[in-house]
Amino acid sequence: MNIRLMAAALLASVAISAVSANATDLEVTHWWTSGGEAAAVKVLADQYNALGNNKWVDGAIAGAGSTATPLIVTRILGGNPMGATQLNTGRDAEELVKAGLMTDLTELAEKEHWKDIIRPAKLLDACTYEGHIYCVPLNIHSWQWMWVNRHVFEDNGMKVPTNWDEFAAEAPKLKDKGIVPLATGAPWQVDGIRSVMQVGIGGKDLYLAINQKKSEEAVRSADNRKVWTAFAQARDMVDESYSGRDWNMATNMVIEGKAAGQIMGDWAQGEFGVAKKVAGKDYDCLPGLGFHGLLDTGGDSFYFPKNTNPDITKAQLELASMLLSKETQVKFNLAKGSLPVRGDVDLTAANACMKKGLEILATPENVLPGTTQMLTPDTIGQLTDLSLQFFSSKMSVDDAVNKQADIIKQAQ
């Protein structure tokens, strides 16, 4: 698909559909449909509606981002754009921006001094193309977390693990007691485990060498073999029904004590919050698998597809501004389990795990770019396929390393 060649013709149909819309209604698409996510998105809708000028029209899309993103892009290309849409912070909308299909937010960003309030700066950089800003970073989500149910270990006379090695050592005992050691689902969750291990087991230098520098030598290193060896341990810890399971269902297995732990991004906190579970009492969080206190700076951003109706544009800019207000940043991120992109907000109400994340991010050397900021969707898709093949078979570590090296060698 050549997006730029299609852009001019498609913009004409965009203009027609936009003019016919009710200027006070702004359809917002997103994939926040779990219990914790729904509570968080309600915060945004309530905040926007309370402004009294326009109305949030919810356009939730069932499934994860890997399912929703192609649908969102297809709608925009097909001349039937939404007023605003969630996308991952990174390269998901890169071609749409280059094609001129997204609203330029630069004037608003300069007026409200986004460069001074958004941290880390890489988040706004990911929204910038040729000096112009096209999206609003909403939060900081990081993948590098493991969640464990304290009661599962305590009630069975086991020590609550503080890192992956301790967790892996207890896995056989958990199995003997009929408890699933590691809850997960497929497909993207499985690759998430591998990616977290890239940091937690391999460390910062390896993570950047492979994903940012595209180093084939780093892929073939002894440190990366350790990553795949740990990933092989993980595939022996899951239950037979993991394939196709939604991530929040896997989180609920941990919450209910059916599983001992889950490797999942910090959005899992929203589910623990809805279940009224307390960090440090009912569950623990292990950033970097308990080894490396490092977090990536992925997250969610909002884009605003271009249209020719000034009323819709005004409604878009009002939402863009509201998303970065102090009040919205605090309320939304407390509900979502993510961290705010503003460094000047009061988060005294943050739980123990959020405070761990804030402490890590306070040191710039601990902050990593997310994989969506370094790798194209095509490369990410190839790595996800490899992870699935490895996880669902007896593929050797050697074969996995060779296949990963081939993917990284061709990555852009």
CSV table of N, CA, C and O in Angstrom, one decimal, residues 340-407:
chain,number,residue,atom,x,y,z
A,340,PRO,N,2.3,9.8,34.3
A,340,PRO,CA,2.0,11.0,33.5
A,340,PRO,C,3.2,11.5,32.7
A,340,PRO,O,4.3,11.2,33.0
A,341,VAL,N,2.9,12.2,31.6
A,341,VAL,CA,4.0,12.7,30.7
A,341,VAL,C,4.4,14.1,31.3
A,341,VAL,O,5.5,14.6,30.9
A,342,ARG,N,3.6,14.7,32.1
A,342,ARG,CA,4.0,15.9,32.8
A,342,ARG,C,4.8,15.6,34.1
A,342,ARG,O,4.4,14.8,34.9
A,343,GLY,N,5.9,16.4,34.2
A,343,GLY,CA,6.7,16.2,35.4
A,343,GLY,C,6.3,17.1,36.5
A,343,GLY,O,7.0,17.1,37.6
A,344,ASP,N,5.3,17.9,36.4
A,344,ASP,CA,4.9,18.9,37.4
A,344,ASP,C,3.6,18.7,38.0
A,344,ASP,O,2.9,19.6,38.4
A,345,VAL,N,3.2,17.4,38.1
A,345,VAL,CA,1.9,17.1,38.7
A,345,VAL,C,2.0,16.4,40.0
A,345,VAL,O,3.1,15.8,40.3
A,346,ASP,N,1.0,16.5,40.9
A,346,ASP,CA,1.1,15.9,42.2
A,346,ASP,C,0.5,14.5,42.2
A,346,ASP,O,-0.6,14.3,41.9
A,347,LEU,N,1.4,13.5,42.5
A,347,LEU,CA,1.0,12.1,42.5
A,347,LEU,C,1.2,11.5,43.8
A,347,LEU,O,1.6,10.4,44.0
A,348,THR,N,0.9,12.2,44.9
A,348,THR,CA,1.0,11.7,46.3
A,348,THR,C,0.0,10.5,46.5
A,348,THR,O,0.2,9.7,47.3
A,349,ALA,N,-1.0,10.4,45.6
A,349,ALA,CA,-2.0,9.3,45.7
A,349,ALA,C,-1.5,8.1,45.0
A,349,ALA,O,-2.2,7.0,45.0
A,350,ALA,N,-0.3,8.1,44.4
A,350,ALA,CA,0.2,7.0,43.6
A,350,ALA,C,0.4,5.8,44.6
A,350,ALA,O,0.9,6.0,45.7
A,351,ASN,N,0.2,4.6,44.1
A,351,ASN,CA,0.4,3.4,44.9
A,351,ASN,C,1.9,3.0,44.8
A,351,ASN,O,2.7,3.6,44.2
A,352,ALA,N,2.3,1.9,45.6
A,352,ALA,CA,3.7,1.6,45.7
A,352,ALA,C,4.4,1.3,44.4
A,352,ALA,O,5.5,1.6,44.2
A,353,CYS,N,3.6,0.6,43.5
A,353,CYS,CA,4.2,0.3,42.2
A,353,CYS,C,4.4,1.5,41.3
A,353,CYS,O,5.4,1.6,40.6
A,354,MET,N,3.4,2.4,41.3
A,354,MET,CA,3.6,3.6,40.5
A,354,MET,C,4.8,4.4,41.1
A,354,MET,O,5.5,5.0,40.3
A,355,LYS,N,5.0,4.4,42.4
A,355,LYS,CA,6.1,5.2,42.9
A,355,LYS,C,7.4,4.6,42.5
A,355,LYS,O,8.4,5.3,42.3
A,356,LYS,N,7.5,3.2,42.4
A,356,LYS,CA,8.7,2.6,41.9
A,356,LYS,C,9.0,3.1,40.5
A,356,LYS,O,10.1,3.4,40.1
A,357,GLY,N,7.9,3.2,39.7
A,357,GLY,CA,8.1,3.6,38.3
A,357,GLY,C,8.6,5.1,38.2
A,357,GLY,O,9.5,5.4,37.5
A,358,LEU,N,8.0,5.9,39.1
A,358,LEU,CA,8.4,7.3,39.1
A,358,LEU,C,9.8,7.5,39.6
A,358,LEU,O,10.6,8.3,39.0
A,359,GLU,N,10.2,6.7,40.5
A,359,GLU,CA,11.6,6.7,41.0
A,359,GLU,C,12.6,6.3,39.9
A,359,GLU,O,13.7,6.9,39.7
A,360,ILE,N,12.2,5.3,39.1
A,360,ILE,CA,13.1,4.8,38.0
A,360,ILE,C,13.2,5.9,37.0
A,360,ILE,O,14.3,6.3,36.5
A,361,LEU,N,12.1,6.5,36.6
A,361,LEU,CA,12.1,7.5,35.6
A,361,LEU,C,12.8,8.8,36.0
A,361,LEU,O,13.1,9.7,35.1
A,362,ALA,N,13.0,9.0,37.3
A,362,ALA,CA,13.6,10.3,37.8
A,362,ALA,C,15.1,10.3,37.3
A,362,ALA,O,15.7,11.4,37.3
A,363,THR,N,15.6,9.2,37.0
A,363,THR,CA,17.0,9.1,36.6
A,363,THR,C,17.0,8.9,35.0
A,363,THR,O,16.6,7.8,34.6
A,364,PRO,N,17.5,9.9,34.3
A,364,PRO,CA,17.4,9.8,32.8
A,364,PRO,C,18.1,8.5,32.2
A,364,PRO,O,17.6,8.0,31.2
A,365,GLU,N,19.2,8.0,32.9
A,365,GLU,CA,19.9,6.9,32.4
A,365,GLU,C,19.0,5.6,32.5
A,365,GLU,O,19.3,4.6,31.8
A,366,ASN,N,18.0,5.6,33.3
A,366,ASN,CA,17.1,4.5,33.4
A,366,ASN,C,16.0,4.4,32.3
A,366,ASN,O,15.2,3.5,32.3
A,367,VAL,N,15.9,5.5,31.5
A,367,VAL,CA,14.8,5.6,30.6
A,367,VAL,C,15.2,5.1,29.2
A,367,VAL,O,16.2,5.5,28.7
A,368,LEU,N,14.4,4.1,28.7
A,368,LEU,CA,14.6,3.5,27.4
A,368,LEU,C,13.6,3.9,26.4
A,368,LEU,O,12.4,4.1,26.8
A,369,PRO,N,13.9,4.1,25.1
A,369,PRO,CA,12.9,4.2,24.1
A,369,PRO,C,12.1,2.9,23.9
A,369,PRO,O,12.7,1.8,24.1
A,370,GLY,N,10.8,3.0,23.7
A,370,GLY,CA,10.0,1.8,23.4
A,370,GLY,C,10.4,1.2,22.1
A,370,GLY,O,10.9,1.9,21.2
A,371,THR,N,10.1,-0.1,21.9
A,371,THR,CA,10.4,-0.7,20.6
A,371,THR,C,9.6,-0.1,19.5
A,371,THR,O,10.1,-0.1,18.3
A,372,THR,N,8.4,0.4,19.7
A,372,THR,CA,7.7,1.1,18.6
A,372,THR,C,8.3,2.3,18.2
A,372,THR,O,8.0,2.9,17.1
A,373,GLN,N,9.2,2.9,19.0
A,373,GLN,CA,9.9,4.1,18.6
A,373,GLN,C,11.2,3.8,17.8
A,373,GLN,O,11.8,4.6,17.1
A,374,MET,N,11.6,2.5,17.8
A,374,MET,CA,12.9,2.1,17.1
A,374,MET,C,12.7,1.2,16.0
A,374,MET,O,13.5,1.1,15.1
A,375,LEU,N,11.6,0.4,16.0
A,375,LEU,CA,11.4,-0.6,15.0
A,375,LEU,C,10.1,-0.3,14.2
A,375,LEU,O,9.1,0.1,14.8
A,376,THR,N,10.1,-0.7,12.9
A,376,THR,CA,8.9,-0.5,12.1
A,376,THR,C,7.9,-1.6,12.5
A,376,THR,O,8.2,-2.6,13.0
A,377,PRO,N,6.6,-1.3,12.2
A,377,PRO,CA,5.6,-2.3,12.5
A,377,PRO,C,5.9,-3.6,11.8
A,377,PRO,O,5.6,-4.7,12.3
A,378,ASP,N,6.5,-3.6,10.6
A,378,ASP,CA,6.8,-4.8,9.9
A,378,ASP,C,7.9,-5.6,10.7
A,378,ASP,O,7.7,-6.9,10.8
A,379,THR,N,8.9,-5.0,11.2
A,379,THR,CA,9.9,-5.7,12.0
A,379,THR,C,9.3,-6.2,13.3
A,379,THR,O,9.6,-7.4,13.6
A,380,ILE,N,8.5,-5.4,13.9
A,380,ILE,CA,7.9,-5.9,15.1
A,380,ILE,C,7.0,-7.1,14.9
A,380,ILE,O,7.0,-8.1,15.6
A,381,GLY,N,6.3,-7.1,13.7
A,381,GLY,CA,5.5,-8.3,13.3
A,381,GLY,C,6.3,-9.5,13.1
A,381,GLY,O,5.9,-10.6,13.5
A,382,GLN,N,7.5,-9.4,12.5
A,382,GLN,CA,8.3,-10.5,12.3
A,382,GLN,C,8.9,-11.1,13.6
A,382,GLN,O,9.0,-12.3,13.8
A,383,LEU,N,9.2,-10.2,14.5
A,383,LEU,CA,9.7,-10.7,15.8
A,383,LEU,C,8.6,-11.3,16.6
A,383,LEU,O,8.8,-12.3,17.3
A,384,THR,N,7.4,-10.8,16.5
A,384,THR,CA,6.3,-11.4,17.2
A,384,THR,C,6.0,-12.8,16.6
A,384,THR,O,5.8,-13.8,17.4
A,385,ASP,N,6.1,-13.0,15.3
A,385,ASP,CA,5.9,-14.3,14.7
A,385,ASP,C,7.0,-15.3,15.2
A,385,ASP,O,6.7,-16.5,15.5
A,386,LEU,N,8.2,-14.8,15.3
A,386,LEU,CA,9.3,-15.7,15.8
A,386,LEU,C,9.1,-16.1,17.2
A,386,LEU,O,9.3,-17.3,17.6
A,387,SER,N,8.7,-15.1,18.0
A,387,SER,CA,8.4,-15.4,19.4
A,387,SER,C,7.3,-16.5,19.6
A,387,SER,O,7.4,-17.4,20.4
A,388,LEU,N,6.3,-16.4,18.8
A,388,LEU,CA,5.2,-17.4,18.8
A,388,LEU,C,5.7,-18.7,18.4
A,388,LEU,O,5.3,-19.8,19.0
A,389,GLN,N,6.5,-18.8,17.3
A,389,GLN,CA,7.0,-20.0,16.8
A,389,GLN,C,7.8,-20.7,17.9
A,389,GLN,O,7.7,-21.9,18.1
A,390,PHE,N,8.7,-20.0,18.5
A,390,PHE,CA,9.5,-20.5,19.6
A,390,PHE,C,8.7,-21.0,20.8
A,390,PHE,O,8.9,-22.1,21.3
A,391,PHE,N,7.7,-20.2,21.2
A,391,PHE,CA,7.0,-20.4,22.4
A,391,PHE,C,6.1,-21.6,22.2
A,391,PHE,O,5.8,-22.3,23.2
A,392,SER,N,5.6,-21.9,21.0
A,392,SER,CA,4.6,-23.0,20.8
A,392,SER,C,5.3,-24.2,20.3
A,392,SER,O,4.6,-25.1,19.8
A,393,SER,N,6.6,-24.3,20.3
A,393,SER,CA,7.3,-25.5,19.8
A,393,SER,C,8.5,-25.8,20.7
A,393,SER,O,8.7,-25.2,21.7
A,394,LYS,N,9.4,-26.6,20.2
A,394,LYS,CA,10.6,-27.0,20.9
A,394,LYS,C,11.8,-26.4,20.1
A,394,LYS,O,12.9,-26.9,20.2
A,395,MET,N,11.6,-25.3,19.4
A,395,MET,CA,12.7,-24.6,18.7
A,395,MET,C,13.8,-24.4,19.7
A,395,MET,O,13.7,-24.0,20.8
A,396,SER,N,15.0,-24.6,19.2
A,396,SER,CA,16.2,-24.5,20.0
A,396,SER,C,16.6,-23.0,20.1
A,396,SER,O,16.2,-22.2,19.3
A,397,VAL,N,17.4,-22.7,21.1
A,397,VAL,CA,17.9,-21.3,21.3
A,397,VAL,C,18.7,-20.9,20.1
A,397,VAL,O,18.7,-19.8,19.7
A,398,ASP,N,19.6,-21.9,19.6
A,398,ASP,CA,20.4,-21.5,18.5
A,398,ASP,C,19.6,-21.1,17.3
A,398,ASP,O,19.9,-20.1,16.6
A,399,ASP,N,18.5,-21.9,17.0
A,399,ASP,CA,17.7,-21.6,15.8
A,399,ASP,C,17.0,-20.2,16.0
A,399,ASP,O,16.9,-19.4,15.1
A,400,ALA,N,16.5,-19.9,17.2
A,400,ALA,CA,15.9,-18.7,17.5
A,400,ALA,C,16.8,-17.5,17.3
A,400,ALA,O,16.5,-16.5,16.7
A,401,VAL,N,18.0,-17.6,17.8
A,401,VAL,CA,19.0,-16.5,17.7
A,401,VAL,C,19.3,-16.3,16.2
A,401,VAL,O,19.4,-15.1,15.7
A,402,ASN,N,19.5,-17.4,15.4
A,402,ASN,CA,19.8,-17.2,14.0
A,402,ASN,C,18.6,-16.5,13.3
A,402,ASN,O,18.8,-15.6,12.4
A,403,LYS,N,17.4,-16.9,13.6
A,403,LYS,CA,16.2,-16.2,13.0
A,403,LYS,C,16.1,-14.8,13.4
A,403,LYS,O,15.8,-13.9,12.6
A,404,GLN,N,16.4,-14.5,14.7
A,404,GLN,CA,16.3,-13.1,15.1
A,404,GLN,C,17.4,-12.3,14.4
A,404,GLN,O,17.2,-11.1,14.0
A,405,ALA,N,18.6,-12.8,14.2
A,405,ALA,CA,19.7,-12.1,13.5
A,405,ALA,C,19.3,-11.8,12.1
A,405,ALA,O,19.6,-10.7,11.6
A,406,ASP,N,18.6,-12.7,11.4
A,406,ASP,CA,18.1,-12.4,10.1
A,406,ASP,C,17.1,-11.2,10.0
A,406,ASP,O,17.2,-10.4,9.1
A,407,ILE,N,16.2,-11.2,11.0
A,407,ILE,CA,15.2,-10.1,11.1
A,407,ILE,C,15.9,-8.8,11.3
A,407,ILE,O,15.6,-7.8,10.7
